[in-house]
């Protein structure tokens, strides 16, 4: 039933089996998968915790739970879980990659770099390890970050995210032409990705080409109408063109969206963490 996406039937079957199977980690993991697909992330996380308690040797349960925690911005819980997973499964690269990303979220540069350095040393041919290490280094040592992105692209030239990160880093060190080329490659590989269009729009605006900027930012909003920063840049572009009325419309919408999104994100993370800690709710 899970394989054919019959989530309700799967949950009914599993709940009926609970009296005889609830002591089995696999039972809880399957129930977690069904719950997650129904949108019950808190309940799914609880089931994965139960699965881990019963079957602590199953690394897949740790990984699935970590993905739920990160998705719901429960970064403190994710950090504790991933540190345990990294100790238990030191030969699995995902533990280093996910832990590095969580450390980066906590602005823990040394811990993040240490996790990604270990990953790159042990798996030098893994493009994700190089790309994520680049993300750690980009603000402190951009030249080293660029080198890591180039390695990621060389190892996996069809991964659009590497070109996106590479382009962002190039723009930071004022290599606009190379950045444009990287973003254009990203667009070719992922035409429905909004981010490269946003950064292209940002570069064109800095270069004093507001019309070209508006063209790219329009594509961003077609792909993602909730992309708050695109409204901000669009407002700036219309200001440069002298169209104050249009500029005000876009800047006002940016203010509304950014406030709403920030409040929603903070509330969602807090609500999830509190609900997870209080099963009686």
mmCIF file of C-alpha atoms in Angstrom:
data_model
loop_
_atom_site.group_PDB
_atom_site.id
_atom_site.type_symbol
_atom_site.label_atom_id
_atom_site.label_comp_id
_atom_site.label_asym_id
_atom_site.label_seq_id
_atom_site.Cartn_x
_atom_site.Cartn_y
_atom_site.Cartn_z
ATOM 1 C CA UNK A 1 0.000 0.000 0.000
ATOM 2 C CA UNK A 2 2.894 2.368 0.684
ATOM 3 C CA UNK A 3 4.429 1.508 -2.679
ATOM 4 C CA UNK A 4 1.223 2.471 -4.508
ATOM 5 C CA UNK A 5 0.805 5.634 -2.384
ATOM 6 C CA UNK A 6 -2.275 4.437 -0.518
ATOM 7 C CA UNK A 7 -1.316 6.264 2.648
ATOM 8 C CA UNK A 8 -4.602 5.896 4.562
ATOM 9 C CA UNK A 9 -4.847 2.181 3.830
ATOM 10 C CA UNK A 10 -1.213 1.737 4.851
ATOM 11 C CA UNK A 11 -1.801 3.507 8.165
ATOM 12 C CA UNK A 12 -4.922 1.439 8.843
ATOM 13 C CA UNK A 13 -3.039 -1.784 8.166
ATOM 14 C CA UNK A 14 -0.142 -0.750 10.384
ATOM 15 C CA UNK A 15 -2.369 0.373 13.237
ATOM 16 C CA UNK A 16 -4.234 -2.910 13.074
ATOM 17 C CA UNK A 17 -0.881 -4.675 13.316
ATOM 18 C CA UNK A 18 0.267 -2.580 16.290
ATOM 19 C CA UNK A 19 -0.617 -5.120 19.032
ATOM 20 C CA UNK A 20 1.769 -7.687 17.577
ATOM 21 C CA UNK A 21 4.324 -5.455 15.813
ATOM 22 C CA UNK A 22 4.819 -2.337 17.929
ATOM 23 C CA UNK A 23 8.017 -3.751 19.376
ATOM 24 C CA UNK A 24 9.595 -3.805 15.912
ATOM 25 C CA UNK A 25 11.547 -0.804 14.638
ATOM 26 C CA UNK A 26 10.529 -1.463 11.048
ATOM 27 C CA UNK A 27 6.867 -1.130 12.032
ATOM 28 C CA UNK A 28 7.432 2.385 13.385
ATOM 29 C CA UNK A 29 9.530 3.400 10.377
ATOM 30 C CA UNK A 30 6.799 2.325 7.971
ATOM 31 C CA UNK A 31 4.183 4.165 9.996
ATOM 32 C CA UNK A 32 6.429 7.239 9.988
ATOM 33 C CA UNK A 33 6.681 7.114 6.187
ATOM 34 C CA UNK A 34 2.906 6.949 5.849
ATOM 35 C CA UNK A 35 2.385 9.788 8.334
ATOM 36 C CA UNK A 36 4.963 11.983 6.612
ATOM 37 C CA UNK A 37 3.288 11.544 3.268
ATOM 38 C CA UNK A 38 0.006 12.581 4.858
ATOM 39 C CA UNK A 39 1.630 15.757 6.146
ATOM 40 C CA UNK A 40 1.869 14.756 9.807
ATOM 41 C CA UNK A 41 5.523 15.640 10.330
ATOM 42 C CA UNK A 42 5.487 15.761 14.138
ATOM 43 C CA UNK A 43 3.861 12.342 14.404
ATOM 44 C CA UNK A 44 6.248 10.972 11.767
ATOM 45 C CA UNK A 45 9.246 12.258 13.735
ATOM 46 C CA UNK A 46 7.982 10.568 16.895
ATOM 47 C CA UNK A 47 7.647 7.273 15.043
ATOM 48 C CA UNK A 48 11.196 7.521 13.701
ATOM 49 C CA UNK A 49 12.454 8.192 17.233
ATOM 50 C CA UNK A 50 10.631 5.023 18.297
ATOM 51 C CA UNK A 51 12.133 3.119 15.355
ATOM 52 C CA UNK A 52 15.634 4.242 16.319
ATOM 53 C CA UNK A 53 15.109 3.249 19.939
ATOM 54 C CA UNK A 54 14.128 -0.261 18.846
ATOM 55 C CA UNK A 55 16.570 -0.611 15.931
ATOM 56 C CA UNK A 56 19.543 1.708 16.604
ATOM 57 C CA UNK A 57 21.640 -0.064 13.957
ATOM 58 C CA UNK A 58 19.420 1.189 11.100
ATOM 59 C CA UNK A 59 21.099 4.308 9.742
ATOM 60 C CA UNK A 60 18.219 4.969 7.333
ATOM 61 C CA UNK A 61 15.985 5.831 10.280
ATOM 62 C CA UNK A 62 18.433 8.473 11.484
ATOM 63 C CA UNK A 63 18.685 9.982 8.031
ATOM 64 C CA UNK A 64 14.916 10.121 7.490
ATOM 65 C CA UNK A 65 14.381 11.681 10.914
ATOM 66 C CA UNK A 66 17.153 14.237 10.338
ATOM 67 C CA UNK A 67 15.503 15.294 7.073
ATOM 68 C CA UNK A 68 12.196 15.890 8.882
ATOM 69 C CA UNK A 69 13.865 17.869 11.669
ATOM 70 C CA UNK A 70 15.820 20.065 9.251
ATOM 71 C CA UNK A 71 12.790 20.598 7.031
ATOM 72 C CA UNK A 72 10.875 21.842 10.078
ATOM 73 C CA UNK A 73 13.770 23.994 11.348
ATOM 74 C CA UNK A 74 14.234 21.929 14.490
ATOM 75 C CA UNK A 75 17.982 22.471 14.159
ATOM 76 C CA UNK A 76 18.857 21.808 17.785
ATOM 77 C CA UNK A 77 17.194 18.393 17.650
ATOM 78 C CA UNK A 78 18.837 17.717 14.288
ATOM 79 C CA UNK A 79 22.264 18.588 15.648
ATOM 80 C CA UNK A 80 21.948 16.149 18.558
ATOM 81 C CA UNK A 81 20.641 13.396 16.282
ATOM 82 C CA UNK A 82 23.283 13.885 13.580
ATOM 83 C CA UNK A 83 26.160 13.987 16.045
ATOM 84 C CA UNK A 84 24.975 10.614 17.336
ATOM 85 C CA UNK A 85 24.567 9.290 13.778
ATOM 86 C CA UNK A 86 28.057 10.462 12.875
ATOM 87 C CA UNK A 87 29.519 8.583 15.844
ATOM 88 C CA UNK A 88 27.534 5.432 15.087
ATOM 89 C CA UNK A 89 28.001 5.425 11.306
ATOM 90 C CA UNK A 90 31.371 7.085 10.613
ATOM 91 C CA UNK A 91 31.647 5.352 7.237
ATOM 92 C CA UNK A 92 28.506 6.978 5.812
ATOM 93 C CA UNK A 93 29.129 10.294 4.091
ATOM 94 C CA UNK A 94 25.632 11.706 4.555
ATOM 95 C CA UNK A 95 26.258 12.050 8.300
ATOM 96 C CA UNK A 96 29.136 14.481 7.621
ATOM 97 C CA UNK A 97 27.286 16.405 4.906
ATOM 98 C CA UNK A 98 24.086 16.903 6.891
ATOM 99 C CA UNK A 99 25.961 17.672 10.090
ATOM 100 C CA UNK A 100 28.080 20.251 8.283
ATOM 101 C CA UNK A 101 24.953 21.979 6.980
ATOM 102 C CA UNK A 102 23.385 22.030 10.451
ATOM 103 C CA UNK A 103 26.575 23.464 11.953
ATOM 104 C CA UNK A 104 26.574 26.127 9.233
ATOM 105 C CA UNK A 105 23.014 27.056 10.215
ATOM 106 C CA UNK A 106 24.246 27.503 13.778
ATOM 107 C CA UNK A 107 27.055 29.762 12.459
ATOM 108 C CA UNK A 108 29.538 27.277 13.885
ATOM 109 C CA UNK A 109 32.229 27.751 11.243
ATOM 110 C CA UNK A 110 34.946 25.571 12.768
ATOM 111 C CA UNK A 111 32.624 22.622 13.405
ATOM 112 C CA UNK A 112 31.073 22.902 9.957
ATOM 113 C CA UNK A 113 34.453 23.088 8.225
ATOM 114 C CA UNK A 114 35.784 20.186 10.276
ATOM 115 C CA UNK A 115 32.857 17.952 9.253
ATOM 116 C CA UNK A 116 33.193 18.834 5.557
ATOM 117 C CA UNK A 117 37.009 18.587 5.586
ATOM 118 C CA UNK A 118 36.654 15.016 6.867
ATOM 119 C CA UNK A 119 34.111 14.223 4.154
ATOM 120 C CA UNK A 120 36.322 15.598 1.370
ATOM 121 C CA UNK A 121 39.373 13.763 2.722
ATOM 122 C CA UNK A 122 37.572 10.409 2.839
ATOM 123 C CA UNK A 123 35.453 10.829 -0.307
ATOM 124 C CA UNK A 124 37.477 13.107 -2.617
ATOM 125 C CA UNK A 125 35.349 12.147 -5.626
ATOM 126 C CA UNK A 126 32.028 13.158 -4.042
ATOM 127 C CA UNK A 127 30.805 16.393 -5.686
ATOM 128 C CA UNK A 128 28.323 17.234 -2.916
ATOM 129 C CA UNK A 129 31.118 17.243 -0.329
ATOM 130 C CA UNK A 130 33.110 19.781 -2.355
ATOM 131 C CA UNK A 131 30.051 21.967 -3.023
ATOM 132 C CA UNK A 132 29.051 22.023 0.643
ATOM 133 C CA UNK A 133 32.617 22.746 1.728
ATOM 134 C CA UNK A 134 32.546 25.653 -0.712
ATOM 135 C CA UNK A 135 29.414 26.934 1.004
ATOM 136 C CA UNK A 136 31.246 26.862 4.332
ATOM 137 C CA UNK A 137 34.279 28.725 2.962
ATOM 138 C CA UNK A 138 32.597 31.280 0.715
ATOM 139 C CA UNK A 139 32.376 34.091 3.271
ATOM 140 C CA UNK A 140 35.802 33.607 4.861
ATOM 141 C CA UNK A 141 38.056 32.438 2.030
ATOM 142 C CA UNK A 142 36.240 32.903 -1.281
ATOM 143 C CA UNK A 143 39.211 31.765 -3.380
ATOM 144 C CA UNK A 144 39.184 28.379 -1.624
ATOM 145 C CA UNK A 145 35.411 28.194 -2.019
ATOM 146 C CA UNK A 146 35.734 28.782 -5.776
ATOM 147 C CA UNK A 147 38.256 25.952 -5.998
ATOM 148 C CA UNK A 148 35.837 23.600 -4.224
ATOM 149 C CA UNK A 149 32.971 24.544 -6.537
ATOM 150 C CA UNK A 150 35.177 23.908 -9.578
ATOM 151 C CA UNK A 151 35.975 20.433 -8.234
ATOM 152 C CA UNK A 152 32.261 19.749 -7.701
ATOM 153 C CA UNK A 153 31.463 20.851 -11.266
ATOM 154 C CA UNK A 154 34.291 18.791 -12.728
ATOM 155 C CA UNK A 155 33.079 15.688 -10.864
ATOM 156 C CA UNK A 156 29.396 16.218 -11.719
ATOM 157 C CA UNK A 157 28.962 18.716 -14.569
ATOM 158 C CA UNK A 158 25.197 18.146 -14.820
ATOM 159 C CA UNK A 159 24.315 19.264 -11.264
ATOM 160 C CA UNK A 160 22.759 22.752 -11.496
ATOM 161 C CA UNK A 161 23.209 23.682 -7.813
ATOM 162 C CA UNK A 162 26.994 23.652 -8.148
ATOM 163 C CA UNK A 163 26.825 26.277 -10.901
ATOM 164 C CA UNK A 164 24.447 28.334 -8.757
ATOM 165 C CA UNK A 165 26.808 28.319 -5.767
ATOM 166 C CA UNK A 166 29.780 28.957 -8.060
ATOM 167 C CA UNK A 167 28.045 31.931 -9.639
ATOM 168 C CA UNK A 168 27.163 33.448 -6.259
ATOM 169 C CA UNK A 169 30.795 33.145 -5.139
ATOM 170 C CA UNK A 170 32.086 34.630 -8.402
ATOM 171 C CA UNK A 171 29.775 37.616 -8.070
ATOM 172 C CA UNK A 172 31.039 38.197 -4.520
ATOM 173 C CA UNK A 173 34.600 38.581 -5.804
ATOM 174 C CA UNK A 174 33.449 40.883 -8.627
ATOM 175 C CA UNK A 175 33.888 38.389 -11.457
ATOM 176 C CA UNK A 176 30.567 39.354 -13.022
ATOM 177 C CA UNK A 177 31.125 37.893 -16.498
ATOM 178 C CA UNK A 178 32.113 34.481 -15.119
ATOM 179 C CA UNK A 179 29.182 34.619 -12.695
ATOM 180 C CA UNK A 180 26.736 35.312 -15.531
ATOM 181 C CA UNK A 181 28.129 32.330 -17.437
ATOM 182 C CA UNK A 182 27.688 30.098 -14.364
ATOM 183 C CA UNK A 183 24.099 31.231 -13.796
ATOM 184 C CA UNK A 184 23.300 30.782 -17.491
ATOM 185 C CA UNK A 185 24.577 27.201 -17.283
ATOM 186 C CA UNK A 186 22.430 26.640 -14.209
ATOM 187 C CA UNK A 187 19.368 27.924 -16.103
ATOM 188 C CA UNK A 188 20.121 25.553 -18.982
ATOM 189 C CA UNK A 189 20.303 22.578 -16.622
ATOM 190 C CA UNK A 190 17.333 23.638 -14.442
ATOM 191 C CA UNK A 191 14.996 25.940 -16.400
ATOM 192 C CA UNK A 192 12.385 25.918 -13.624
ATOM 193 C CA UNK A 193 14.800 27.080 -10.907
ATOM 194 C CA UNK A 194 14.127 30.665 -9.845
ATOM 195 C CA UNK A 195 17.410 31.411 -8.045
ATOM 196 C CA UNK A 196 19.753 31.808 -11.049
ATOM 197 C CA UNK A 197 17.350 34.298 -12.637
ATOM 198 C CA UNK A 198 17.316 36.283 -9.392
ATOM 199 C CA UNK A 199 21.092 36.514 -9.267
ATOM 200 C CA UNK A 200 21.275 37.407 -12.945
ATOM 201 C CA UNK A 201 18.781 40.190 -12.277
ATOM 202 C CA UNK A 202 20.892 41.392 -9.369
ATOM 203 C CA UNK A 203 24.060 41.511 -11.491
ATOM 204 C CA UNK A 204 22.376 43.339 -14.360
ATOM 205 C CA UNK A 205 21.023 45.918 -11.912
ATOM 206 C CA UNK A 206 24.515 46.509 -10.495
ATOM 207 C CA UNK A 207 25.810 46.906 -14.041
ATOM 208 C CA UNK A 208 23.278 49.669 -14.674
ATOM 209 C CA UNK A 209 20.995 47.637 -16.936
ATOM 210 C CA UNK A 210 17.582 47.815 -15.205
ATOM 211 C CA UNK A 211 15.600 46.594 -18.232
ATOM 212 C CA UNK A 212 17.609 43.372 -18.421
ATOM 213 C CA UNK A 213 17.298 43.051 -14.650
ATOM 214 C CA UNK A 214 13.509 43.382 -14.821
ATOM 215 C CA UNK A 215 13.396 40.718 -17.535
ATOM 216 C CA UNK A 216 15.212 38.229 -15.283
ATOM 217 C CA UNK A 217 13.267 39.182 -12.150
ATOM 218 C CA UNK A 218 9.996 38.765 -14.040
ATOM 219 C CA UNK A 219 11.038 35.171 -14.735
ATOM 220 C CA UNK A 220 11.737 34.696 -11.023
ATOM 221 C CA UNK A 221 8.231 35.795 -10.067
ATOM 222 C CA UNK A 222 6.667 33.665 -12.788
ATOM 223 C CA UNK A 223 8.444 30.634 -11.346
ATOM 224 C CA UNK A 224 7.997 31.597 -7.680
ATOM 225 C CA UNK A 225 5.452 34.354 -6.920
ATOM 226 C CA UNK A 226 6.474 34.298 -3.260
ATOM 227 C CA UNK A 227 10.155 35.125 -3.879
ATOM 228 C CA UNK A 228 10.347 38.190 -1.605
ATOM 229 C CA UNK A 229 13.813 39.456 -2.587
ATOM 230 C CA UNK A 230 12.807 39.530 -6.257
ATOM 231 C CA UNK A 231 10.188 42.168 -5.410
ATOM 232 C CA UNK A 232 12.864 44.211 -3.624
ATOM 233 C CA UNK A 233 15.212 44.128 -6.609
ATOM 234 C CA UNK A 234 12.343 44.798 -8.996
ATOM 235 C CA UNK A 235 11.485 47.911 -6.974
ATOM 236 C CA UNK A 236 15.100 49.071 -7.184
ATOM 237 C CA UNK A 237 15.135 48.471 -10.937
ATOM 238 C CA UNK A 238 12.017 50.603 -11.466
ATOM 239 C CA UNK A 239 13.524 53.304 -9.267
ATOM 240 C CA UNK A 240 16.525 53.423 -11.595
ATOM 241 C CA UNK A 241 14.122 53.800 -14.513
ATOM 242 C CA UNK A 242 12.400 56.669 -12.717
ATOM 243 C CA UNK A 243 9.078 54.843 -12.352
ATOM 244 C CA UNK A 244 8.393 55.631 -8.692
ATOM 245 C CA UNK A 245 4.829 54.278 -8.735
ATOM 246 C CA UNK A 246 5.849 50.800 -9.892
ATOM 247 C CA UNK A 247 8.849 50.836 -7.597
ATOM 248 C CA UNK A 248 6.613 51.523 -4.605
ATOM 249 C CA UNK A 249 4.266 48.672 -5.532
ATOM 250 C CA UNK A 250 7.097 46.140 -5.636
ATOM 251 C CA UNK A 251 8.884 47.455 -2.549
ATOM 252 C CA UNK A 252 5.653 47.423 -0.587
ATOM 253 C CA UNK A 253 5.015 43.827 -1.620
ATOM 254 C CA UNK A 254 8.566 42.926 -0.558
ATOM 255 C CA UNK A 255 7.901 44.358 2.891
ATOM 256 C CA UNK A 256 4.672 42.395 3.257
ATOM 257 C CA UNK A 257 6.137 39.099 2.071
ATOM 258 C CA UNK A 258 9.378 39.287 4.032
ATOM 259 C CA UNK A 259 7.547 40.055 7.276
ATOM 260 C CA UNK A 260 4.989 37.301 6.702
ATOM 261 C CA UNK A 261 7.580 34.703 5.723
ATOM 262 C CA UNK A 262 9.900 35.434 8.630
ATOM 263 C CA UNK A 263 7.064 35.233 11.151
ATOM 264 C CA UNK A 264 5.751 32.040 9.559
ATOM 265 C CA UNK A 265 9.163 30.373 9.573
ATOM 266 C CA UNK A 266 9.869 31.254 13.206
ATOM 267 C CA UNK A 267 6.417 30.132 14.297
ATOM 268 C CA UNK A 268 6.606 26.887 12.306
ATOM 269 C CA UNK A 269 9.958 25.912 13.805
ATOM 270 C CA UNK A 270 8.834 26.770 17.340
ATOM 271 C CA UNK A 271 5.496 25.002 16.955
ATOM 272 C CA UNK A 272 7.109 21.838 15.596
ATOM 273 C CA UNK A 273 9.756 21.696 18.336
ATOM 274 C CA UNK A 274 7.218 22.316 21.098
ATOM 275 C CA UNK A 275 4.804 19.718 19.715
ATOM 276 C CA UNK A 276 7.597 17.159 19.437
ATOM 277 C CA UNK A 277 8.564 17.746 23.059
ATOM 278 C CA UNK A 278 4.965 17.505 24.294
ATOM 279 C CA UNK A 279 3.328 14.350 22.895
ATOM 280 C CA UNK A 280 0.194 14.911 24.963
ATOM 281 C CA UNK A 281 -0.681 17.828 22.691
#
